[in-house]
Coordinates of C-alpha atoms in Angstrom, one line a residue:
M1 CA -7.0 -9.8 -21.3
S2 CA -10.2 -9.1 -23.2
S3 CA -12.8 -11.8 -22.8
P4 CA -16.6 -12.0 -23.5
G5 CA -18.3 -10.2 -20.7
Y6 CA -15.3 -8.2 -19.7
P7 CA -15.2 -4.5 -20.4
S8 CA -12.9 -3.3 -23.2
S9 CA -11.8 -0.2 -21.4
A10 CA -11.1 1.0 -17.9
R11 CA -13.6 2.5 -15.4
A12 CA -16.6 0.5 -16.7
L13 CA -18.2 0.5 -13.2
K14 CA -19.0 4.2 -13.5
D15 CA -22.1 2.8 -15.1
D16 CA -24.4 2.3 -12.1
A17 CA -26.5 -0.3 -13.8
L18 CA -23.4 -2.5 -14.5
R19 CA -22.2 -1.9 -10.9
L20 CA -25.6 -3.1 -9.4
Q21 CA -25.6 -6.1 -11.8
R22 CA -22.1 -7.1 -10.6
I23 CA -23.1 -6.7 -7.0
Q24 CA -26.0 -9.1 -7.5
Q25 CA -23.6 -11.6 -9.2
A26 CA -21.1 -11.2 -6.4
K27 CA -23.7 -12.5 -3.9
V28 CA -24.3 -15.8 -5.8
A29 CA -21.3 -16.5 -8.1
P30 CA -19.7 -19.8 -6.8
S31 CA -16.2 -18.3 -7.3
V32 CA -16.7 -15.5 -4.8
V33 CA -19.8 -16.2 -2.8
E34 CA -17.9 -17.6 0.3
L35 CA -15.3 -14.8 0.1
N36 CA -18.1 -12.2 0.1
R37 CA -19.8 -13.9 3.0
L38 CA -16.5 -13.3 4.8
V39 CA -16.7 -9.7 3.7
W40 CA -20.2 -9.5 5.2
R41 CA -19.0 -10.9 8.5
I42 CA -16.2 -8.4 8.7
S43 CA -18.7 -5.6 7.9
E44 CA -20.9 -6.7 10.8
R45 CA -17.9 -6.8 13.2
E46 CA -16.8 -3.4 12.0
K47 CA -20.4 -2.0 12.4
C48 CA -20.6 -1.0 8.8
T49 CA -22.9 -3.8 7.7
D50 CA -23.2 -4.4 3.9
R51 CA -21.0 -1.3 3.2
L52 CA -17.6 -3.0 2.7
P53 CA -16.7 -3.7 -0.9
Y54 CA -17.5 -7.1 -2.3
L55 CA -15.1 -9.0 -4.5
D56 CA -15.9 -8.6 -8.2
P57 CA -17.2 -11.9 -9.6
T58 CA -15.1 -11.4 -12.7
Y59 CA -12.0 -12.4 -10.6
G60 CA -11.0 -16.0 -10.3
G61 CA -12.1 -16.0 -6.6
V62 CA -11.4 -19.2 -4.8
D63 CA -9.8 -20.7 -7.9
A64 CA -7.2 -17.9 -8.3
D65 CA -3.6 -18.7 -8.1
V66 CA -2.4 -15.0 -7.6
I67 CA -3.6 -12.8 -4.7
L68 CA -3.3 -9.0 -5.3
L69 CA -2.8 -7.5 -1.8
L70 CA -3.7 -3.8 -1.6
K71 CA -4.0 -1.5 1.5
A72 CA -7.6 -0.7 2.5
P73 CA -11.0 0.1 1.0
Q74 CA -10.3 3.5 -0.6
A75 CA -11.1 5.4 -3.8
D76 CA -14.1 3.9 -5.6
A77 CA -14.2 1.0 -3.1
D78 CA -14.5 3.4 -0.1
P79 CA -17.6 2.4 1.8
D80 CA -18.2 6.0 2.7
R81 CA -19.2 6.5 -1.0
G82 CA -22.3 4.5 -0.3
P83 CA -23.6 0.9 -0.8
A84 CA -22.8 -1.2 -3.9
R85 CA -19.0 -1.0 -3.7
L86 CA -16.7 -3.5 -5.3
I87 CA -13.0 -4.4 -5.3
S88 CA -12.6 -4.5 -9.0
L89 CA -10.3 -3.8 -11.9
D90 CA -13.3 -1.9 -13.4
N91 CA -13.7 0.6 -10.7
D92 CA -14.0 4.3 -11.6
D93 CA -10.7 5.4 -10.0
R94 CA -7.0 5.8 -11.1
V95 CA -5.7 2.7 -9.2
A96 CA -8.1 0.4 -10.9
A97 CA -7.5 2.1 -14.3
T98 CA -3.8 1.6 -13.9
L99 CA -4.1 -2.1 -13.2
F100 CA -6.7 -2.6 -15.9
D101 CA -4.4 -1.0 -18.5
L102 CA -1.4 -3.1 -17.4
F103 CA -3.4 -6.3 -17.3
R104 CA -4.5 -5.7 -20.8
E105 CA -1.0 -4.7 -22.0
L106 CA 0.5 -7.8 -20.5
G107 CA -2.2 -10.2 -21.5
I108 CA -3.1 -11.2 -17.9
D109 CA -6.3 -13.1 -17.5
R110 CA -8.1 -11.6 -14.5
R111 CA -9.5 -15.0 -13.7
R112 CA -6.1 -16.0 -12.5
C113 CA -6.3 -13.5 -9.6
V114 CA -8.3 -12.3 -6.7
A115 CA -7.8 -9.1 -4.8
W116 CA -7.8 -8.4 -1.1
N117 CA -6.9 -5.5 1.2
I118 CA -4.3 -6.1 4.0
C119 CA -6.9 -4.1 6.1
P120 CA -10.2 -5.1 4.6
F121 CA -12.1 -2.5 6.7
P122 CA -12.0 1.3 6.9
I123 CA -8.8 2.6 8.6
D124 CA -8.6 5.6 10.8
K125 CA -5.8 7.4 8.9
F126 CA -4.3 7.3 5.4
D127 CA -2.1 4.3 6.4
P128 CA -2.8 1.4 8.8
D129 CA -1.4 1.4 12.3
D130 CA -0.1 -1.7 14.1
D131 CA -3.5 -2.6 15.7
E132 CA -5.2 -2.4 12.3
F133 CA -2.5 -4.7 10.8
V134 CA -3.0 -7.2 13.6
R135 CA -6.8 -7.3 12.9
G136 CA -6.1 -7.4 9.2
R137 CA -3.8 -10.4 9.6
E138 CA -6.6 -12.5 11.1
D139 CA -8.9 -11.5 8.3
F140 CA -6.3 -12.4 5.8
R141 CA -5.9 -15.8 7.4
A142 CA -9.7 -16.4 7.0
F143 CA -9.5 -15.2 3.4
V144 CA -6.6 -17.4 2.4
D145 CA -8.3 -20.4 4.0
L146 CA -10.9 -20.1 1.3
I147 CA -8.5 -19.9 -1.6
R148 CA -8.0 -23.4 -3.0
H149 CA -4.5 -23.3 -4.5
P150 CA -2.8 -19.9 -3.9
K151 CA 0.6 -19.8 -5.6
T152 CA 1.7 -16.2 -5.4
V153 CA 0.9 -13.1 -3.3
L154 CA 1.6 -9.8 -5.0
V155 CA 2.1 -7.2 -2.3
L156 CA 1.5 -3.7 -3.7
G157 CA 2.8 -0.6 -2.0
A158 CA 5.4 0.3 0.6
K159 CA 3.0 0.5 3.6
V160 CA 1.5 -2.9 2.7
R161 CA 5.0 -4.3 2.3
D162 CA 6.0 -2.9 5.7
G163 CA 2.9 -4.3 7.4
W164 CA 3.4 -7.7 5.7
R165 CA 7.0 -7.9 7.1
A166 CA 6.4 -6.5 10.5
H167 CA 3.4 -8.6 11.3
S168 CA 4.5 -11.9 9.7
F169 CA 1.7 -12.1 7.1
G170 CA 3.9 -14.6 5.2
A171 CA 3.3 -17.2 8.0
V172 CA -0.3 -17.2 6.9
T173 CA 0.6 -18.4 3.4
P174 CA 3.5 -20.9 3.8
G175 CA 4.8 -22.2 0.5
T176 CA 3.5 -19.3 -1.6
R177 CA 5.8 -17.0 -3.6
V178 CA 5.7 -13.4 -2.5
V179 CA 6.4 -10.6 -5.0
F180 CA 6.7 -7.0 -3.9
G181 CA 5.7 -4.1 -6.2
P182 CA 4.9 -0.4 -5.9
S183 CA 1.5 0.9 -5.2
P184 CA -0.6 1.6 -8.3
S185 CA -2.0 4.7 -6.7
P186 CA -1.0 8.3 -7.5
P187 CA 1.0 10.3 -7.0
G188 CA 3.6 7.5 -6.4
I189 CA 2.8 5.6 -9.6
N190 CA 3.5 8.7 -11.6
Q191 CA 7.1 9.0 -10.4
P192 CA 9.8 8.1 -13.0
G193 CA 10.3 4.3 -13.2
R194 CA 7.4 3.3 -11.0
R195 CA 5.1 2.1 -13.7
D196 CA 7.9 0.0 -15.1
E197 CA 8.5 -1.4 -11.6
L198 CA 4.8 -2.3 -11.3
R199 CA 4.8 -3.8 -14.8
S200 CA 7.8 -6.0 -13.8
A201 CA 6.1 -7.1 -10.6
L202 CA 3.0 -8.1 -12.5
R203 CA 5.0 -10.1 -15.0
D204 CA 6.8 -11.9 -12.1
A205 CA 3.7 -12.6 -10.2
F206 CA 1.7 -13.9 -13.2
E207 CA 4.5 -16.0 -14.8
P208 CA 3.0 -19.2 -16.1
P209 CA 2.2 -21.5 -13.2
T210 CA 4.4 -24.7 -13.0
R211 CA 2.6 -27.9 -13.9

Protein backbone atom coordinates (compact mmCIF):
# COMPACT_ATOMS: atom_id res chain seq x y z
CA MET A 1 0.00 0.00 0.00
CA SER A 2 1.40 3.38 -0.94
CA SER A 3 1.79 5.76 1.96
CA PRO A 4 3.65 9.02 2.62
CA GLY A 5 7.27 8.14 3.20
CA TYR A 6 6.99 4.77 1.46
CA PRO A 7 8.69 4.22 -1.89
CA SER A 8 6.42 4.02 -4.92
CA SER A 9 8.44 1.30 -6.62
CA ALA A 10 10.56 -1.70 -5.67
CA ARG A 11 14.31 -1.75 -4.87
CA ALA A 12 14.39 1.74 -3.34
CA LEU A 13 17.26 0.78 -1.04
CA LYS A 14 19.67 0.60 -3.94
CA ASP A 15 19.98 4.30 -3.02
CA ASP A 16 22.77 4.21 -0.43
CA ALA A 17 21.70 7.51 1.13
CA LEU A 18 18.19 6.18 1.76
CA ARG A 19 19.63 2.93 3.14
CA LEU A 20 21.83 4.78 5.63
CA GLN A 21 18.91 6.99 6.64
CA ARG A 22 16.77 3.90 7.30
CA ILE A 23 19.58 2.31 9.33
CA GLN A 24 19.75 5.34 11.58
CA GLN A 25 15.96 5.30 12.00
CA ALA A 26 16.08 1.57 12.78
CA LYS A 27 18.27 2.27 15.79
CA VAL A 28 15.82 4.70 17.41
CA ALA A 29 12.29 4.09 16.05
CA PRO A 30 10.10 2.89 18.96
CA SER A 31 8.44 0.24 16.78
CA VAL A 32 11.69 -1.62 16.07
CA VAL A 33 14.36 -0.43 18.51
CA GLU A 34 13.97 -3.37 20.93
CA LEU A 35 13.82 -5.84 18.05
CA ASN A 36 17.02 -4.40 16.64
CA ARG A 37 18.70 -4.56 20.03
CA LEU A 38 17.93 -8.28 19.87
CA VAL A 39 19.54 -8.40 16.41
CA TRP A 40 22.61 -6.70 17.91
CA ARG A 41 22.84 -9.28 20.69
CA ILE A 42 22.56 -12.11 18.18
CA SER A 43 25.28 -10.50 16.06
CA GLU A 44 27.58 -10.35 19.10
CA ARG A 45 26.94 -14.02 19.86
CA GLU A 46 27.60 -14.98 16.25
CA LYS A 47 30.82 -12.92 16.17
CA CYS A 48 29.56 -10.69 13.37
CA THR A 49 28.88 -7.61 15.47
CA ASP A 50 26.74 -4.95 13.77
CA ARG A 51 26.68 -6.87 10.49
CA LEU A 52 23.36 -8.71 10.76
CA PRO A 53 20.47 -6.92 9.02
CA TYR A 54 18.29 -4.69 11.13
CA LEU A 55 14.52 -4.60 10.82
CA ASP A 56 13.29 -1.80 8.59
CA PRO A 57 11.48 0.88 10.63
CA THR A 58 8.74 1.09 7.98
CA TYR A 59 7.45 -2.26 9.27
CA GLY A 60 4.93 -2.35 12.10
CA GLY A 61 7.56 -3.81 14.40
CA VAL A 62 6.31 -4.69 17.87
CA ASP A 63 2.80 -3.56 16.90
CA ALA A 64 2.55 -5.91 13.90
CA ASP A 65 -0.11 -8.61 13.84
CA VAL A 66 1.47 -10.65 11.01
CA ILE A 67 4.99 -12.11 11.13
CA LEU A 68 6.64 -12.90 7.79
CA LEU A 69 9.05 -15.77 8.44
CA LEU A 70 11.82 -16.21 5.89
CA LYS A 71 14.94 -18.40 5.88
CA ALA A 72 18.17 -16.54 6.66
CA PRO A 73 20.01 -13.29 5.84
CA GLN A 74 20.67 -13.69 2.14
CA ALA A 75 20.49 -11.60 -1.06
CA ASP A 76 20.60 -7.86 -0.23
CA ALA A 77 20.36 -8.62 3.50
CA ASP A 78 23.46 -10.84 3.42
CA PRO A 79 25.91 -9.48 6.04
CA ASP A 80 28.82 -10.45 3.77
CA ARG A 81 27.75 -7.57 1.52
CA GLY A 82 28.93 -5.15 4.18
CA PRO A 83 27.43 -3.04 6.95
CA ALA A 84 24.13 -1.16 6.76
CA ARG A 85 21.95 -4.15 5.86
CA LEU A 86 18.19 -4.28 6.41
CA ILE A 87 15.39 -6.82 6.31
CA SER A 88 13.11 -4.76 4.11
CA LEU A 89 10.49 -4.83 1.39
CA ASP A 90 12.59 -2.16 -0.30
CA ASN A 91 15.82 -4.17 -0.61
CA ASP A 92 17.55 -4.30 -3.96
CA ASP A 93 16.89 -7.98 -4.67
CA ARG A 94 14.30 -10.16 -6.38
CA VAL A 95 12.76 -11.56 -3.18
CA ALA A 96 12.02 -8.10 -1.80
CA ALA A 97 10.81 -6.88 -5.19
CA THR A 98 8.36 -9.79 -5.49
CA LEU A 99 6.92 -9.10 -2.04
CA PHE A 100 6.83 -5.33 -2.65
CA ASP A 101 4.84 -5.80 -5.86
CA LEU A 102 2.39 -8.24 -4.28
CA PHE A 103 1.86 -6.03 -1.23
CA ARG A 104 1.05 -3.14 -3.55
CA GLU A 105 -1.22 -5.28 -5.75
CA LEU A 106 -3.17 -6.62 -2.76
CA GLY A 107 -3.30 -3.31 -0.90
CA ILE A 108 -1.46 -4.68 2.14
CA ASP A 109 -0.24 -2.07 4.58
CA ARG A 110 3.34 -3.02 5.54
CA ARG A 111 2.73 -1.55 8.99
CA ARG A 112 0.64 -4.62 9.75
CA CYS A 113 3.67 -6.88 9.48
CA VAL A 114 7.19 -7.49 10.65
CA ALA A 115 9.71 -9.85 9.07
CA TRP A 116 12.10 -12.30 10.69
CA ASN A 117 14.36 -15.15 9.57
CA ILE A 118 13.92 -18.63 11.02
CA CYS A 119 17.73 -18.51 11.26
CA PRO A 120 18.51 -14.81 11.85
CA PHE A 121 22.24 -15.41 11.42
CA PRO A 122 24.45 -16.56 8.53
CA ILE A 123 24.01 -20.27 7.82
CA ASP A 124 26.79 -22.58 6.67
CA LYS A 125 25.05 -23.90 3.55
CA PHE A 126 22.20 -22.79 1.33
CA ASP A 127 19.62 -24.30 3.70
CA PRO A 128 19.73 -24.54 7.52
CA ASP A 129 20.71 -27.76 9.27
CA ASP A 130 19.10 -29.11 12.45
CA ASP A 131 21.56 -27.38 14.80
CA GLU A 132 20.90 -24.04 13.11
CA PHE A 133 17.14 -24.54 13.41
CA VAL A 134 17.55 -25.25 17.13
CA ARG A 135 19.48 -22.01 17.63
CA GLY A 136 17.00 -20.17 15.46
CA ARG A 137 14.08 -21.42 17.54
CA GLU A 138 15.44 -19.78 20.68
CA ASP A 139 16.05 -16.54 18.80
CA PHE A 140 12.50 -16.70 17.45
CA ARG A 141 11.21 -17.12 21.01
CA ALA A 142 13.07 -13.96 22.07
CA PHE A 143 11.70 -12.15 19.01
CA VAL A 144 8.08 -13.19 19.55
CA ASP A 145 8.28 -12.15 23.21
CA LEU A 146 8.72 -8.58 21.98
CA ILE A 147 5.70 -8.62 19.61
CA ARG A 148 2.69 -7.29 21.50
CA HIS A 149 -0.22 -8.93 19.70
CA PRO A 150 0.90 -11.45 17.06
CA LYS A 151 -2.08 -12.97 15.22
CA THR A 152 -0.58 -14.82 12.26
CA VAL A 153 2.77 -16.26 11.20
CA LEU A 154 3.25 -16.53 7.43
CA VAL A 155 5.89 -19.24 6.90
CA LEU A 156 7.49 -18.78 3.49
CA GLY A 157 9.36 -21.55 1.71
CA ALA A 158 9.57 -25.35 1.90
CA LYS A 159 12.74 -25.43 4.01
CA VAL A 160 11.32 -22.91 6.46
CA ARG A 161 8.10 -24.94 6.65
CA ASP A 162 10.05 -28.16 7.28
CA GLY A 163 12.13 -26.54 10.01
CA TRP A 164 9.00 -25.04 11.58
CA ARG A 165 7.35 -28.45 11.78
CA ALA A 166 10.38 -30.56 12.72
CA HIS A 167 11.47 -28.26 15.53
CA SER A 168 8.06 -27.29 16.94
CA PHE A 169 8.31 -23.57 16.27
CA GLY A 170 4.54 -23.42 16.64
CA ALA A 171 4.91 -24.04 20.38
CA VAL A 172 6.65 -20.66 20.59
CA THR A 173 3.52 -18.88 19.30
CA PRO A 174 0.54 -20.67 20.86
CA GLY A 175 -2.78 -19.25 19.73
CA THR A 176 -1.50 -17.69 16.51
CA ARG A 177 -2.65 -18.74 13.06
CA VAL A 178 0.00 -20.29 10.85
CA VAL A 179 -0.17 -19.88 7.08
CA PHE A 180 2.28 -21.68 4.78
CA GLY A 181 3.29 -20.23 1.45
CA PRO A 182 5.99 -20.73 -1.18
CA SER A 183 9.31 -18.96 -1.03
CA PRO A 184 9.32 -15.63 -2.89
CA SER A 185 12.86 -16.34 -4.12
CA PRO A 186 13.80 -17.45 -7.62
CA PRO A 187 13.91 -19.79 -9.34
CA GLY A 188 11.03 -21.40 -7.42
CA ILE A 189 8.73 -18.38 -7.53
CA ASN A 190 9.04 -18.37 -11.33
CA GLN A 191 7.57 -21.87 -11.66
CA PRO A 192 4.00 -22.05 -12.99
CA GLY A 193 1.42 -21.33 -10.30
CA ARG A 194 3.88 -20.35 -7.56
CA ARG A 195 3.18 -16.63 -7.68
CA ASP A 196 -0.54 -17.36 -7.44
CA GLU A 197 0.15 -19.60 -4.41
CA LEU A 198 2.11 -16.80 -2.75
CA ARG A 199 -0.61 -14.27 -3.57
CA SER A 200 -3.19 -16.58 -1.97
CA ALA A 201 -1.05 -17.10 1.14
CA LEU A 202 -0.63 -13.34 1.56
CA ARG A 203 -4.38 -12.80 1.23
CA ASP A 204 -4.99 -15.46 3.86
CA ALA A 205 -2.38 -14.14 6.29
CA PHE A 206 -3.50 -10.51 5.97
CA GLU A 207 -7.24 -11.08 6.07
CA PRO A 208 -8.84 -8.33 8.16
CA PRO A 209 -8.14 -8.99 11.85
CA THR A 210 -11.12 -9.93 13.96
CA ARG A 211 -12.34 -7.29 16.36
